[in-house]
mmCIF file of C-alpha atoms in Angstrom:
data_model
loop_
_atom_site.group_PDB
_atom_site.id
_atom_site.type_symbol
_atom_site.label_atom_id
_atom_site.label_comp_id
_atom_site.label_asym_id
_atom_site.label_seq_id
_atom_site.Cartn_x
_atom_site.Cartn_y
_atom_site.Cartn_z
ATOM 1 C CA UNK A 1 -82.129 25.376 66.470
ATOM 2 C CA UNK A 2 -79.779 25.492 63.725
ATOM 3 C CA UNK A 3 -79.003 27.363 60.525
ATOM 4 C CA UNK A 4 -81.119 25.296 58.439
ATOM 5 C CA UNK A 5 -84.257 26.281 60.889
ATOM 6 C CA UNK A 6 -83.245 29.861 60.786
ATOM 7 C CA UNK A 7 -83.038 29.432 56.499
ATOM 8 C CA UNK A 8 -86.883 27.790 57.067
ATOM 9 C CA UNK A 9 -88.291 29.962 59.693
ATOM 10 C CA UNK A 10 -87.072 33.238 60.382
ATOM 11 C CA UNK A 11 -85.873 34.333 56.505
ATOM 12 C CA UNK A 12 -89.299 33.815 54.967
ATOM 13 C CA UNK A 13 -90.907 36.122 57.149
ATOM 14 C CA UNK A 14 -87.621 38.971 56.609
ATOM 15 C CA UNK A 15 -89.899 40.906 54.201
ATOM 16 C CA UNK A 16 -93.013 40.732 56.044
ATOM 17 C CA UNK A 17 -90.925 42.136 58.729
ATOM 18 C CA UNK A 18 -89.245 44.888 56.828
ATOM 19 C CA UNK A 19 -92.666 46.287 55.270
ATOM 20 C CA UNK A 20 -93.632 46.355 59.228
ATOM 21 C CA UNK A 21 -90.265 48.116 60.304
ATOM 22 C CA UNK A 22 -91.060 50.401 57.505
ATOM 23 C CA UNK A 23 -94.885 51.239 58.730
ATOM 24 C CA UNK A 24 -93.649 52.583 61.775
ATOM 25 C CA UNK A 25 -90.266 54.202 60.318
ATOM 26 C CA UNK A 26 -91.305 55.662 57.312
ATOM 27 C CA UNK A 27 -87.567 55.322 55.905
ATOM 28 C CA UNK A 28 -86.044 52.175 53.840
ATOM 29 C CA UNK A 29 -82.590 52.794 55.301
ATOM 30 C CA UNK A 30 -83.956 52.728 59.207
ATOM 31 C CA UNK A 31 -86.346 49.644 58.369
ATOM 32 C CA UNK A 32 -83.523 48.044 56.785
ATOM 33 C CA UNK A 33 -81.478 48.281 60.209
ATOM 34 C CA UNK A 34 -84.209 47.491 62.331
ATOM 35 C CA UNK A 35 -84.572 44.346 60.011
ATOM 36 C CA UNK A 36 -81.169 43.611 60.446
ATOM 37 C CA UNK A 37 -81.100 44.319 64.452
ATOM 38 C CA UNK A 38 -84.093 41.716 64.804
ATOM 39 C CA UNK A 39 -82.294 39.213 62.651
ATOM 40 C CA UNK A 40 -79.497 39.486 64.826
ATOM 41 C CA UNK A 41 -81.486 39.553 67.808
ATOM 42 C CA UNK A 42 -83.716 36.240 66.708
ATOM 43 C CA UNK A 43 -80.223 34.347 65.832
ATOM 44 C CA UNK A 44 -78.835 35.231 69.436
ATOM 45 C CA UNK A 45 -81.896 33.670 70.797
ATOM 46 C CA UNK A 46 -81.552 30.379 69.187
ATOM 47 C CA UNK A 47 -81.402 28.569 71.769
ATOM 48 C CA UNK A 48 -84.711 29.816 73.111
ATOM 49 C CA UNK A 49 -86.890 29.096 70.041
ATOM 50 C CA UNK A 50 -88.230 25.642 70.827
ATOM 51 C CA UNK A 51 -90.036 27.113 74.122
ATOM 52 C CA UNK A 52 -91.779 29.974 71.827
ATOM 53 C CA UNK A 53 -95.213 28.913 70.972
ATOM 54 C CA UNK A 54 -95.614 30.995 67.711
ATOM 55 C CA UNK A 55 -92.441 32.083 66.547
ATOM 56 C CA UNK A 56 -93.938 34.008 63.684
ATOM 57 C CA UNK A 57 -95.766 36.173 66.190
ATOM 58 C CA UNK A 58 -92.678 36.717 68.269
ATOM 59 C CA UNK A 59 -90.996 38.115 65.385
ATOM 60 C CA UNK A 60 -93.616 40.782 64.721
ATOM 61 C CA UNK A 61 -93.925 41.892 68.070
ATOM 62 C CA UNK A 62 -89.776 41.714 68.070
ATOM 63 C CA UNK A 63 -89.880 43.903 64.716
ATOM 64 C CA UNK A 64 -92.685 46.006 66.585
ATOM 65 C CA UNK A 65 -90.946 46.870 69.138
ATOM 66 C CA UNK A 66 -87.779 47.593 67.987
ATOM 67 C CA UNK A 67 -89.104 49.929 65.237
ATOM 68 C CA UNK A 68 -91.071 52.084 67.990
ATOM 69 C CA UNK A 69 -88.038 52.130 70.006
ATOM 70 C CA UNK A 70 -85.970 53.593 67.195
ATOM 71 C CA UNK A 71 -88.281 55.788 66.093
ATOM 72 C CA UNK A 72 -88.457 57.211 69.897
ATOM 73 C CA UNK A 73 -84.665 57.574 69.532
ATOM 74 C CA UNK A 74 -84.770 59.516 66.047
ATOM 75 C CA UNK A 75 -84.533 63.430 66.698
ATOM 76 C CA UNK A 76 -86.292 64.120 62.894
ATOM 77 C CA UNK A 77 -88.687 61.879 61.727
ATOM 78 C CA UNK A 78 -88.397 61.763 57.871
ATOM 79 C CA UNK A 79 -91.545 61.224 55.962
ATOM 80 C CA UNK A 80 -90.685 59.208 53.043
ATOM 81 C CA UNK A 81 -92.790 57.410 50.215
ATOM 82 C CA UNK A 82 -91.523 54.728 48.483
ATOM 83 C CA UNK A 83 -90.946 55.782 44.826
ATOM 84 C CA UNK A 84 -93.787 54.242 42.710
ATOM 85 C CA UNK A 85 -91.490 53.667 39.928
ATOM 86 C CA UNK A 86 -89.081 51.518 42.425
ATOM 87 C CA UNK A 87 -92.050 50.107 43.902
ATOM 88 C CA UNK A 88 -93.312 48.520 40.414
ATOM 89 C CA UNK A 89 -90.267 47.301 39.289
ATOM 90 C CA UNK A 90 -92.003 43.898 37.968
ATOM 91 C CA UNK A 91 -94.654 45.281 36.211
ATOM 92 C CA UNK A 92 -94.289 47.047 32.689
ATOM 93 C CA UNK A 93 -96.868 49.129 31.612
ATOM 94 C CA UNK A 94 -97.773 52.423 29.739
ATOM 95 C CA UNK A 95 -98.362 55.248 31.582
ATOM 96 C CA UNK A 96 -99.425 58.339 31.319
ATOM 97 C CA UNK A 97 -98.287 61.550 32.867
ATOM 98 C CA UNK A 98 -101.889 61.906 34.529
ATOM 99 C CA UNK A 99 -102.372 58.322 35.161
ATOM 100 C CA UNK A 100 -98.838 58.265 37.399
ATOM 101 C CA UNK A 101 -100.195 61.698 38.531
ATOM 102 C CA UNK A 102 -103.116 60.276 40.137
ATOM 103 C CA UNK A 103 -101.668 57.226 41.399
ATOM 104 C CA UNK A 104 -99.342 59.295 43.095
ATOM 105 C CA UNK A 105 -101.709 61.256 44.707
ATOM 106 C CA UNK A 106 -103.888 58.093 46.107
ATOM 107 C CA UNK A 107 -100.968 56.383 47.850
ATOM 108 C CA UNK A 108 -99.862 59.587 49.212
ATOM 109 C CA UNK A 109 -103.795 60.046 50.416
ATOM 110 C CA UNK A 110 -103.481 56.536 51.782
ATOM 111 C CA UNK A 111 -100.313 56.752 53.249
ATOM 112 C CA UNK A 112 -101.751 60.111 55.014
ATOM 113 C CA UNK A 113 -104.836 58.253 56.077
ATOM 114 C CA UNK A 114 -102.947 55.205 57.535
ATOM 115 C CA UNK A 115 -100.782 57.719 59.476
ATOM 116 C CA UNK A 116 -103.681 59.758 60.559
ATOM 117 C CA UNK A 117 -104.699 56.253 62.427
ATOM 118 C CA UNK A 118 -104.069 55.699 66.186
ATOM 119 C CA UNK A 119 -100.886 53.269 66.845
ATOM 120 C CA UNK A 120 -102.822 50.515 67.704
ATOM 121 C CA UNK A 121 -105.014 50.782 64.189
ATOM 122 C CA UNK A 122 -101.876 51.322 62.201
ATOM 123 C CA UNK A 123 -100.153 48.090 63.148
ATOM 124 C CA UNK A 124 -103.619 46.551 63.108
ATOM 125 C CA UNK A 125 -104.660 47.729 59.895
ATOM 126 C CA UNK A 126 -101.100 46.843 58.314
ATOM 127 C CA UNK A 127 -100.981 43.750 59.787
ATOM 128 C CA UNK A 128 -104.326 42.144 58.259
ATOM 129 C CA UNK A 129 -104.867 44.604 55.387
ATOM 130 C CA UNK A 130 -100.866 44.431 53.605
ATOM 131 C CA UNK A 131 -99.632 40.930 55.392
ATOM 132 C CA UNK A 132 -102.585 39.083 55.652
ATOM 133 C CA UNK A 133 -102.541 37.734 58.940
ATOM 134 C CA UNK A 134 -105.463 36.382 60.743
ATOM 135 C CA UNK A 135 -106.702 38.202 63.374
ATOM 136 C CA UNK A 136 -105.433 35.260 65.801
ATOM 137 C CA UNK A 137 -101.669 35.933 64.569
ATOM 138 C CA UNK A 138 -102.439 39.778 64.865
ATOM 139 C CA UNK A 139 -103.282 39.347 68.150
ATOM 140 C CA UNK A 140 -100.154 37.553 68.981
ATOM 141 C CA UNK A 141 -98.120 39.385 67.417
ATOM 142 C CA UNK A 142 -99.566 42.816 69.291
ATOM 143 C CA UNK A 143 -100.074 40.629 72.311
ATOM 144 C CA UNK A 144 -103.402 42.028 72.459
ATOM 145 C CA UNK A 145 -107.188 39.820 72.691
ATOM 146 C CA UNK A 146 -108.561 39.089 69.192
ATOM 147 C CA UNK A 147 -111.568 41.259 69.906
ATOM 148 C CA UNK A 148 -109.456 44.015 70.366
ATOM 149 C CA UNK A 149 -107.818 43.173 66.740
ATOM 150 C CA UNK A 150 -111.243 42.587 65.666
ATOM 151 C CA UNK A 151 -112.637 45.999 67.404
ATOM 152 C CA UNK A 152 -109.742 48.036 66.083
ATOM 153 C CA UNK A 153 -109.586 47.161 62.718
ATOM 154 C CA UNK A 154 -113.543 48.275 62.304
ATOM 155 C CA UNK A 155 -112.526 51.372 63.795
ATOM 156 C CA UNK A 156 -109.521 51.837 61.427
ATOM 157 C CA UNK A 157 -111.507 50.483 58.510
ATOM 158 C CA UNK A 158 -114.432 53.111 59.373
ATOM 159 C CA UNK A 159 -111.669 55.688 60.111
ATOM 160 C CA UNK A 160 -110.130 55.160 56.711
ATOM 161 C CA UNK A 161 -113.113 55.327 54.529
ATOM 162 C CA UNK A 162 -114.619 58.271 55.853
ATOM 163 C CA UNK A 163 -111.129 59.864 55.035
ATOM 164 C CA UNK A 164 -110.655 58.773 52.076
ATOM 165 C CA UNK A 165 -114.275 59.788 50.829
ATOM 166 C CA UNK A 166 -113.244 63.296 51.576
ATOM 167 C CA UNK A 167 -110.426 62.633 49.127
ATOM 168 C CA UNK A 168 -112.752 61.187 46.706
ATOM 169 C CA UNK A 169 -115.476 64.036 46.932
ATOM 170 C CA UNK A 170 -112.407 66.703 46.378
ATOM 171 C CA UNK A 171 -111.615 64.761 42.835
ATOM 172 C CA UNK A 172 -115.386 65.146 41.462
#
């Protein structure tokens, strides 16, 4: 494959990709390398790409890995949350001090509830809930069977909402 295929193919899915790296991570700077290493890794492999079946899945499990092997390899994990004002950048609105309050509070609840799952839920859960993959492409991508995907995103979906109704019940 050539430069145009990697333009056509690979760069599309870069943000995808990155919002996986940064599941796993939990830092921007860390997902951003990991993007980059799987970039580089995905051009090196060129050559190979016209005996991958699904080369969308291949990225996610490359991404995948990669992440879990560099967060192995960090001595301090950093919890970090993306800043909500960052986050929003295309959207203008008027907020209030408790308004931003509260939304604050509900993504860090969900971010604590999506950590709180089991590895295989998280990536699961991220995969079909924030990227929107089937659960054919999830199972790909995890090289796992699709009952599986189906099975654990129940679980995680079950998991979640009993979680988060604890958070709810503590507002009222």
């Amino acid at each position: 494959m050539n430069i145009d295929s990697f333009h056509t193919v690979i760069l599309p899915l870069k943000d995808k990709l990155f919002r996986l790296a940064y599941s796993i991570v939990r830092e921007q700077a860390e997902a951003e390398d990991i993007l980059q290493d799987v970039l580089l890794k995905l051009w090196s492999k060129r050559d190979e790409w016209s005996y991958i079946e699904n080369l969308e899945a291949y990225c996610f499990r490359i991404t995948k890995n990669t992440a879990l092997d560099r967060l192995a390899s960090m001595t301090v994990r950093k919890t970090t949350v993306i800043d909500p004002e960052k986050e929003n950048l295309f959207f203008v609105e008027n907020r209030s001090p408790y308004t931003e309050m509260v939304r604050k509070e509900q993504r860090s609840a969900i971010d604590q509830c999506v950590d709180a799952l089991s590895e295989n839920q998280r990536f699961v859960f991220t995969l079909r809930e924030i990227e929107g993959m089937s659960y054919r492409e999830i199972a790909e991508a995890l090289a796992i069977s699709e009952d599986m995907v189906k099975i654990s995103l129940h679980r995680a979906r079950k998991k979640m909402k009993e979680m988060l109704s604890v958070y709810h019940k503590d507002e009222q």
